[in-house]
Amino acid sequence: MSTIFTKIIDGEIPSYKIAENEKFYAFLDINPLAKGHTLVIPKKEINYIFDIQDDLLSEMMVFAKKVAKAIEKSISCERIGVTVIGLEVPHAHIHLIPINSITDMDFSKAKLSFSKEEFEKITESIVSNL
Ligand code: 5GP
């Protein structure tokens, strides 16, 4: 059975798409820790990030860098925090999170909620800076 993220890539489940190429897809996290919290995933369904083949993993980080630079230009923050957890969705993903302090990376904190319009505005802003 496909993962929820493969369904997002295939358009079966909607997402706020930030960027895509033949190998990777980036979209806003639906339960963000911060405005602009984005996930970067490989299109190939691989559960654990460190099972990704070297070449693809390197390319994934370069793709994530491009997305992070666009988030940086769109959202006021000190920098973009990067983390990988993967306990919830068995499809490798890098979290890109605009942060100002270490506590902004605390996944046990309550998540933010945004309206569809707000998510669309955030998406437009990041995409315009790619
Ligand atoms: P992790 O697997 O790294 O622990 O967490 C998975 C992340 O994926 C969470 O931050 C969660 O909010 C996000 N997520 C789970 N399901 C969906 C979804 O259907 N759409 C989007 N955009 N994000 C999701």
JSON list of C-alpha atoms and ligand atoms in Angstrom, two decimals:
[
{"chain": "A", "resi": 1, "resn": "MET", "atom": "CA", "xyz": [0.00, 0.00, 0.00]},
{"chain": "A", "resi": 2, "resn": "SER", "atom": "CA", "xyz": [1.25, 3.50, -0.83]},
{"chain": "A", "resi": 3, "resn": "THR", "atom": "CA", "xyz": [2.31, 5.83, 1.96]},
{"chain": "A", "resi": 4, "resn": "ILE", "atom": "CA", "xyz": [0.33, 8.99, 2.60]},
{"chain": "A", "resi": 5, "resn": "PHE", "atom": "CA", "xyz": [3.25, 10.93, 1.11]},
{"chain": "A", "resi": 6, "resn": "THR", "atom": "CA", "xyz": [3.17, 8.92, -2.12]},
{"chain": "A", "resi": 7, "resn": "LYS", "atom": "CA", "xyz": [-0.53, 9.75, -2.31]},
{"chain": "A", "resi": 8, "resn": "ILE", "atom": "CA", "xyz": [0.42, 13.42, -1.93]},
{"chain": "A", "resi": 9, "resn": "ILE", "atom": "CA", "xyz": [3.01, 13.14, -4.73]},
{"chain": "A", "resi": 10, "resn": "ASP", "atom": "CA", "xyz": [0.40, 11.43, -6.93]},
{"chain": "A", "resi": 11, "resn": "GLY", "atom": "CA", "xyz": [-2.16, 14.15, -6.17]},
{"chain": "A", "resi": 12, "resn": "GLU", "atom": "CA", "xyz": [-4.57, 11.71, -4.51]},
{"chain": "A", "resi": 13, "resn": "ILE", "atom": "CA", "xyz": [-4.26, 13.76, -1.32]},
{"chain": "A", "resi": 14, "resn": "PRO", "atom": "CA", "xyz": [-3.96, 17.55, -1.67]},
{"chain": "A", "resi": 15, "resn": "SER", "atom": "CA", "xyz": [-0.89, 19.42, -0.47]},
{"chain": "A", "resi": 16, "resn": "TYR", "atom": "CA", "xyz": [0.56, 22.90, -0.50]},
{"chain": "A", "resi": 17, "resn": "LYS", "atom": "CA", "xyz": [3.31, 22.18, -3.00]},
{"chain": "A", "resi": 18, "resn": "ILE", "atom": "CA", "xyz": [6.50, 24.19, -2.71]},
{"chain": "A", "resi": 19, "resn": "ALA", "atom": "CA", "xyz": [8.75, 22.48, -5.25]},
{"chain": "A", "resi": 20, "resn": "GLU", "atom": "CA", "xyz": [9.06, 19.34, -7.31]},
{"chain": "A", "resi": 21, "resn": "ASN", "atom": "CA", "xyz": [11.45, 17.71, -9.73]},
{"chain": "A", "resi": 22, "resn": "GLU", "atom": "CA", "xyz": [11.69, 14.20, -11.13]},
{"chain": "A", "resi": 23, "resn": "LYS", "atom": "CA", "xyz": [13.11, 12.81, -7.87]},
{"chain": "A", "resi": 24, "resn": "PHE", "atom": "CA", "xyz": [11.84, 14.96, -5.00]},
{"chain": "A", "resi": 25, "resn": "TYR", "atom": "CA", "xyz": [8.78, 16.81, -3.74]},
{"chain": "A", "resi": 26, "resn": "ALA", "atom": "CA", "xyz": [8.50, 19.57, -1.12]},
{"chain": "A", "resi": 27, "resn": "PHE", "atom": "CA", "xyz": [5.28, 20.67, 0.57]},
{"chain": "A", "resi": 28, "resn": "LEU", "atom": "CA", "xyz": [4.07, 22.45, 3.69]},
{"chain": "A", "resi": 29, "resn": "ASP", "atom": "CA", "xyz": [3.65, 20.34, 6.81]},
{"chain": "A", "resi": 30, "resn": "ILE", "atom": "CA", "xyz": [-0.07, 20.27, 7.62]},
{"chain": "A", "resi": 31, "resn": "ASN", "atom": "CA", "xyz": [0.61, 20.48, 11.39]},
{"chain": "A", "resi": 32, "resn": "PRO", "atom": "CA", "xyz": [3.50, 22.94, 11.40]},
{"chain": "A", "resi": 33, "resn": "LEU", "atom": "CA", "xyz": [5.78, 23.83, 14.27]},
{"chain": "A", "resi": 34, "resn": "ALA", "atom": "CA", "xyz": [6.36, 27.20, 12.59]},
{"chain": "A", "resi": 35, "resn": "LYS", "atom": "CA", "xyz": [5.06, 29.23, 9.67]},
{"chain": "A", "resi": 36, "resn": "GLY", "atom": "CA", "xyz": [6.78, 27.82, 6.58]},
{"chain": "A", "resi": 37, "resn": "HIS", "atom": "CA", "xyz": [7.52, 24.38, 8.08]},
{"chain": "A", "resi": 38, "resn": "THR", "atom": "CA", "xyz": [8.17, 22.31, 4.98]},
{"chain": "A", "resi": 39, "resn": "LEU", "atom": "CA", "xyz": [8.78, 18.62, 4.28]},
{"chain": "A", "resi": 40, "resn": "VAL", "atom": "CA", "xyz": [11.12, 17.36, 1.57]},
{"chain": "A", "resi": 41, "resn": "ILE", "atom": "CA", "xyz": [10.60, 13.80, 0.38]},
{"chain": "A", "resi": 42, "resn": "PRO", "atom": "CA", "xyz": [12.01, 11.49, -2.27]},
{"chain": "A", "resi": 43, "resn": "LYS", "atom": "CA", "xyz": [9.47, 10.30, -4.82]},
{"chain": "A", "resi": 44, "resn": "LYS", "atom": "CA", "xyz": [10.88, 6.82, -4.39]},
{"chain": "A", "resi": 45, "resn": "GLU", "atom": "CA", "xyz": [9.16, 5.24, -1.39]},
{"chain": "A", "resi": 46, "resn": "ILE", "atom": "CA", "xyz": [11.89, 4.59, 1.14]},
{"chain": "A", "resi": 47, "resn": "ASN", "atom": "CA", "xyz": [11.02, 4.41, 4.83]},
{"chain": "A", "resi": 48, "resn": "TYR", "atom": "CA", "xyz": [14.30, 5.23, 6.56]},
{"chain": "A", "resi": 49, "resn": "ILE", "atom": "CA", "xyz": [16.41, 8.17, 5.41]},
{"chain": "A", "resi": 50, "resn": "PHE", "atom": "CA", "xyz": [19.68, 6.30, 5.92]},
{"chain": "A", "resi": 51, "resn": "ASP", "atom": "CA", "xyz": [18.50, 3.50, 3.63]},
{"chain": "A", "resi": 52, "resn": "ILE", "atom": "CA", "xyz": [18.50, 5.99, 0.76]},
{"chain": "A", "resi": 53, "resn": "GLN", "atom": "CA", "xyz": [21.27, 5.31, -1.71]},
{"chain": "A", "resi": 54, "resn": "ASP", "atom": "CA", "xyz": [24.21, 7.76, -1.44]},
{"chain": "A", "resi": 55, "resn": "ASP", "atom": "CA", "xyz": [23.67, 9.63, -4.71]},
{"chain": "A", "resi": 56, "resn": "LEU", "atom": "CA", "xyz": [19.97, 10.14, -4.11]},
{"chain": "A", "resi": 57, "resn": "LEU", "atom": "CA", "xyz": [20.53, 11.23, -0.50]},
{"chain": "A", "resi": 58, "resn": "SER", "atom": "CA", "xyz": [23.10, 13.82, -1.59]},
{"chain": "A", "resi": 59, "resn": "GLU", "atom": "CA", "xyz": [20.75, 15.14, -4.25]},
{"chain": "A", "resi": 60, "resn": "MET", "atom": "CA", "xyz": [17.94, 15.27, -1.69]},
{"chain": "A", "resi": 61, "resn": "MET", "atom": "CA", "xyz": [19.99, 17.54, 0.56]},
{"chain": "A", "resi": 62, "resn": "VAL", "atom": "CA", "xyz": [20.84, 19.84, -2.35]},
{"chain": "A", "resi": 63, "resn": "PHE", "atom": "CA", "xyz": [17.14, 20.00, -3.27]},
{"chain": "A", "resi": 64, "resn": "ALA", "atom": "CA", "xyz": [16.31, 20.74, 0.40]},
{"chain": "A", "resi": 65, "resn": "LYS", "atom": "CA", "xyz": [18.92, 23.52, 0.41]},
{"chain": "A", "resi": 66, "resn": "LYS", "atom": "CA", "xyz": [17.22, 25.27, -2.49]},
{"chain": "A", "resi": 67, "resn": "VAL", "atom": "CA", "xyz": [13.87, 25.04, -0.72]},
{"chain": "A", "resi": 68, "resn": "ALA", "atom": "CA", "xyz": [15.40, 26.22, 2.59]},
{"chain": "A", "resi": 69, "resn": "LYS", "atom": "CA", "xyz": [16.88, 29.31, 0.89]},
{"chain": "A", "resi": 70, "resn": "ALA", "atom": "CA", "xyz": [13.45, 30.19, -0.47]},
{"chain": "A", "resi": 71, "resn": "ILE", "atom": "CA", "xyz": [11.83, 29.71, 2.96]},
{"chain": "A", "resi": 72, "resn": "GLU", "atom": "CA", "xyz": [14.51, 31.95, 4.48]},
{"chain": "A", "resi": 73, "resn": "LYS", "atom": "CA", "xyz": [13.62, 34.73, 2.07]},
{"chain": "A", "resi": 74, "resn": "SER", "atom": "CA", "xyz": [9.91, 34.38, 2.79]},
{"chain": "A", "resi": 75, "resn": "ILE", "atom": "CA", "xyz": [9.70, 33.91, 6.55]},
{"chain": "A", "resi": 76, "resn": "SER", "atom": "CA", "xyz": [11.44, 36.11, 9.08]},
{"chain": "A", "resi": 77, "resn": "CYS", "atom": "CA", "xyz": [13.74, 33.81, 11.08]},
{"chain": "A", "resi": 78, "resn": "GLU", "atom": "CA", "xyz": [17.29, 33.35, 12.30]},
{"chain": "A", "resi": 79, "resn": "ARG", "atom": "CA", "xyz": [17.83, 30.30, 10.08]},
{"chain": "A", "resi": 80, "resn": "ILE", "atom": "CA", "xyz": [16.22, 27.12, 8.83]},
{"chain": "A", "resi": 81, "resn": "GLY", "atom": "CA", "xyz": [16.44, 24.20, 11.23]},
{"chain": "A", "resi": 82, "resn": "VAL", "atom": "CA", "xyz": [16.77, 20.76, 9.69]},
{"chain": "A", "resi": 83, "resn": "THR", "atom": "CA", "xyz": [15.62, 17.56, 11.29]},
{"chain": "A", "resi": 84, "resn": "VAL", "atom": "CA", "xyz": [14.61, 14.02, 10.46]},
{"chain": "A", "resi": 85, "resn": "ILE", "atom": "CA", "xyz": [12.32, 12.04, 12.71]},
{"chain": "A", "resi": 86, "resn": "GLY", "atom": "CA", "xyz": [10.14, 9.73, 10.67]},
{"chain": "A", "resi": 87, "resn": "LEU", "atom": "CA", "xyz": [8.32, 8.01, 13.50]},
{"chain": "A", "resi": 88, "resn": "GLU", "atom": "CA", "xyz": [4.88, 8.93, 12.14]},
{"chain": "A", "resi": 89, "resn": "VAL", "atom": "CA", "xyz": [5.05, 8.51, 8.37]},
{"chain": "A", "resi": 90, "resn": "PRO", "atom": "CA", "xyz": [7.12, 5.61, 6.95]},
{"chain": "A", "resi": 91, "resn": "HIS", "atom": "CA", "xyz": [8.35, 7.60, 3.95]},
{"chain": "A", "resi": 92, "resn": "ALA", "atom": "CA", "xyz": [11.67, 9.41, 4.45]},
{"chain": "A", "resi": 93, "resn": "HIS", "atom": "CA", "xyz": [11.29, 13.17, 4.92]},
{"chain": "A", "resi": 94, "resn": "ILE", "atom": "CA", "xyz": [13.41, 16.13, 5.95]},
{"chain": "A", "resi": 95, "resn": "HIS", "atom": "CA", "xyz": [11.73, 18.78, 8.10]},
{"chain": "A", "resi": 96, "resn": "LEU", "atom": "CA", "xyz": [12.76, 22.36, 7.22]},
{"chain": "A", "resi": 97, "resn": "ILE", "atom": "CA", "xyz": [11.67, 24.68, 10.02]},
{"chain": "A", "resi": 98, "resn": "PRO", "atom": "CA", "xyz": [12.19, 28.44, 10.32]},
{"chain": "A", "resi": 99, "resn": "ILE", "atom": "CA", "xyz": [13.67, 28.96, 13.78]},
{"chain": "A", "resi": 100, "resn": "ASN", "atom": "CA", "xyz": [14.80, 31.69, 16.13]},
{"chain": "A", "resi": 101, "resn": "SER", "atom": "CA", "xyz": [15.68, 29.54, 19.13]},
{"chain": "A", "resi": 102, "resn": "ILE", "atom": "CA", "xyz": [16.28, 25.91, 20.04]},
{"chain": "A", "resi": 103, "resn": "THR", "atom": "CA", "xyz": [12.76, 25.59, 21.42]},
{"chain": "A", "resi": 104, "resn": "ASP", "atom": "CA", "xyz": [11.37, 26.22, 17.93]},
{"chain": "A", "resi": 105, "resn": "MET", "atom": "CA", "xyz": [12.55, 22.68, 17.07]},
{"chain": "A", "resi": 106, "resn": "ASP", "atom": "CA", "xyz": [10.65, 21.08, 19.95]},
{"chain": "A", "resi": 107, "resn": "PHE", "atom": "CA", "xyz": [8.32, 18.54, 18.36]},
{"chain": "A", "resi": 108, "resn": "SER", "atom": "CA", "xyz": [6.48, 17.97, 21.62]},
{"chain": "A", "resi": 109, "resn": "LYS", "atom": "CA", "xyz": [5.12, 21.53, 21.45]},
{"chain": "A", "resi": 110, "resn": "ALA", "atom": "CA", "xyz": [1.57, 22.27, 20.29]},
{"chain": "A", "resi": 111, "resn": "LYS", "atom": "CA", "xyz": [1.43, 22.63, 16.52]},
{"chain": "A", "resi": 112, "resn": "LEU", "atom": "CA", "xyz": [0.19, 25.74, 14.75]},
{"chain": "A", "resi": 113, "resn": "SER", "atom": "CA", "xyz": [-2.92, 25.83, 12.67]},
{"chain": "A", "resi": 114, "resn": "PHE", "atom": "CA", "xyz": [-3.49, 27.96, 9.60]},
{"chain": "A", "resi": 115, "resn": "SER", "atom": "CA", "xyz": [-6.49, 28.50, 7.37]},
{"chain": "A", "resi": 116, "resn": "LYS", "atom": "CA", "xyz": [-6.44, 27.34, 3.75]},
{"chain": "A", "resi": 117, "resn": "GLU", "atom": "CA", "xyz": [-5.94, 30.98, 2.72]},
{"chain": "A", "resi": 118, "resn": "GLU", "atom": "CA", "xyz": [-2.99, 31.38, 5.09]},
{"chain": "A", "resi": 119, "resn": "PHE", "atom": "CA", "xyz": [-1.38, 28.15, 3.85]},
{"chain": "A", "resi": 120, "resn": "GLU", "atom": "CA", "xyz": [-1.87, 29.36, 0.27]},
{"chain": "A", "resi": 121, "resn": "LYS", "atom": "CA", "xyz": [-0.26, 32.71, 1.07]},
{"chain": "A", "resi": 122, "resn": "ILE", "atom": "CA", "xyz": [2.74, 31.03, 2.70]},
{"chain": "A", "resi": 123, "resn": "THR", "atom": "CA", "xyz": [3.07, 28.69, -0.28]},
{"chain": "A", "resi": 124, "resn": "GLU", "atom": "CA", "xyz": [2.92, 31.55, -2.80]},
{"chain": "A", "resi": 125, "resn": "SER", "atom": "CA", "xyz": [5.53, 33.51, -0.91]},
{"chain": "A", "resi": 126, "resn": "ILE", "atom": "CA", "xyz": [8.01, 30.61, -0.70]},
{"chain": "A", "resi": 127, "resn": "VAL", "atom": "CA", "xyz": [7.42, 29.57, -4.31]},
{"chain": "A", "resi": 128, "resn": "SER", "atom": "CA", "xyz": [8.02, 33.15, -5.48]},
{"chain": "A", "resi": 129, "resn": "ASN", "atom": "CA", "xyz": [11.46, 33.03, -3.83]},
{"chain": "A", "resi": 130, "resn": "LEU", "atom": "CA", "xyz": [12.62, 29.74, -5.38]},
{"chain": "B", "resi": 1, "resn": "5GP", "atom": "P1", "xyz": [7.49, 12.35, 11.53]},
{"chain": "B", "resi": 1, "resn": "5GP", "atom": "O1", "xyz": [7.22, 11.08, 10.73]},
{"chain": "B", "resi": 1, "resn": "5GP", "atom": "O2", "xyz": [8.72, 13.06, 11.05]},
{"chain": "B", "resi": 1, "resn": "5GP", "atom": "O3", "xyz": [7.49, 12.08, 12.99]},
{"chain": "B", "resi": 1, "resn": "5GP", "atom": "O4", "xyz": [6.27, 13.33, 11.29]},
{"chain": "B", "resi": 1, "resn": "5GP", "atom": "C1", "xyz": [5.53, 13.37, 10.09]},
{"chain": "B", "resi": 1, "resn": "5GP", "atom": "C2", "xyz": [5.18, 14.78, 9.73]},
{"chain": "B", "resi": 1, "resn": "5GP", "atom": "O5", "xyz": [4.31, 14.72, 8.61]},
{"chain": "B", "resi": 1, "resn": "5GP", "atom": "C3", "xyz": [4.42, 15.54, 10.84]},
{"chain": "B", "resi": 1, "resn": "5GP", "atom": "O6", "xyz": [5.07, 16.78, 11.07]},
{"chain": "B", "resi": 1, "resn": "5GP", "atom": "C4", "xyz": [3.01, 15.72, 10.27]},
{"chain": "B", "resi": 1, "resn": "5GP", "atom": "O7", "xyz": [2.43, 16.94, 10.64]},
{"chain": "B", "resi": 1, "resn": "5GP", "atom": "C5", "xyz": [3.23, 15.61, 8.77]},
{"chain": "B", "resi": 1, "resn": "5GP", "atom": "N1", "xyz": [2.09, 15.05, 8.07]},
{"chain": "B", "resi": 1, "resn": "5GP", "atom": "C6", "xyz": [1.45, 13.90, 8.38]},
{"chain": "B", "resi": 1, "resn": "5GP", "atom": "N2", "xyz": [0.44, 13.66, 7.52]},
{"chain": "B", "resi": 1, "resn": "5GP", "atom": "C7", "xyz": [0.44, 14.72, 6.65]},
{"chain": "B", "resi": 1, "resn": "5GP", "atom": "C8", "xyz": [-0.37, 15.05, 5.54]},
{"chain": "B", "resi": 1, "resn": "5GP", "atom": "O8", "xyz": [-1.30, 14.34, 5.15]},
{"chain": "B", "resi": 1, "resn": "5GP", "atom": "N3", "xyz": [-0.07, 16.19, 4.88]},
{"chain": "B", "resi": 1, "resn": "5GP", "atom": "C9", "xyz": [0.95, 17.01, 5.26]},
{"chain": "B", "resi": 1, "resn": "5GP", "atom": "N4", "xyz": [1.17, 18.11, 4.54]},
{"chain": "B", "resi": 1, "resn": "5GP", "atom": "N5", "xyz": [1.76, 16.72, 6.31]},
{"chain": "B", "resi": 1, "resn": "5GP", "atom": "C10", "xyz": [1.49, 15.59, 7.01]}
]
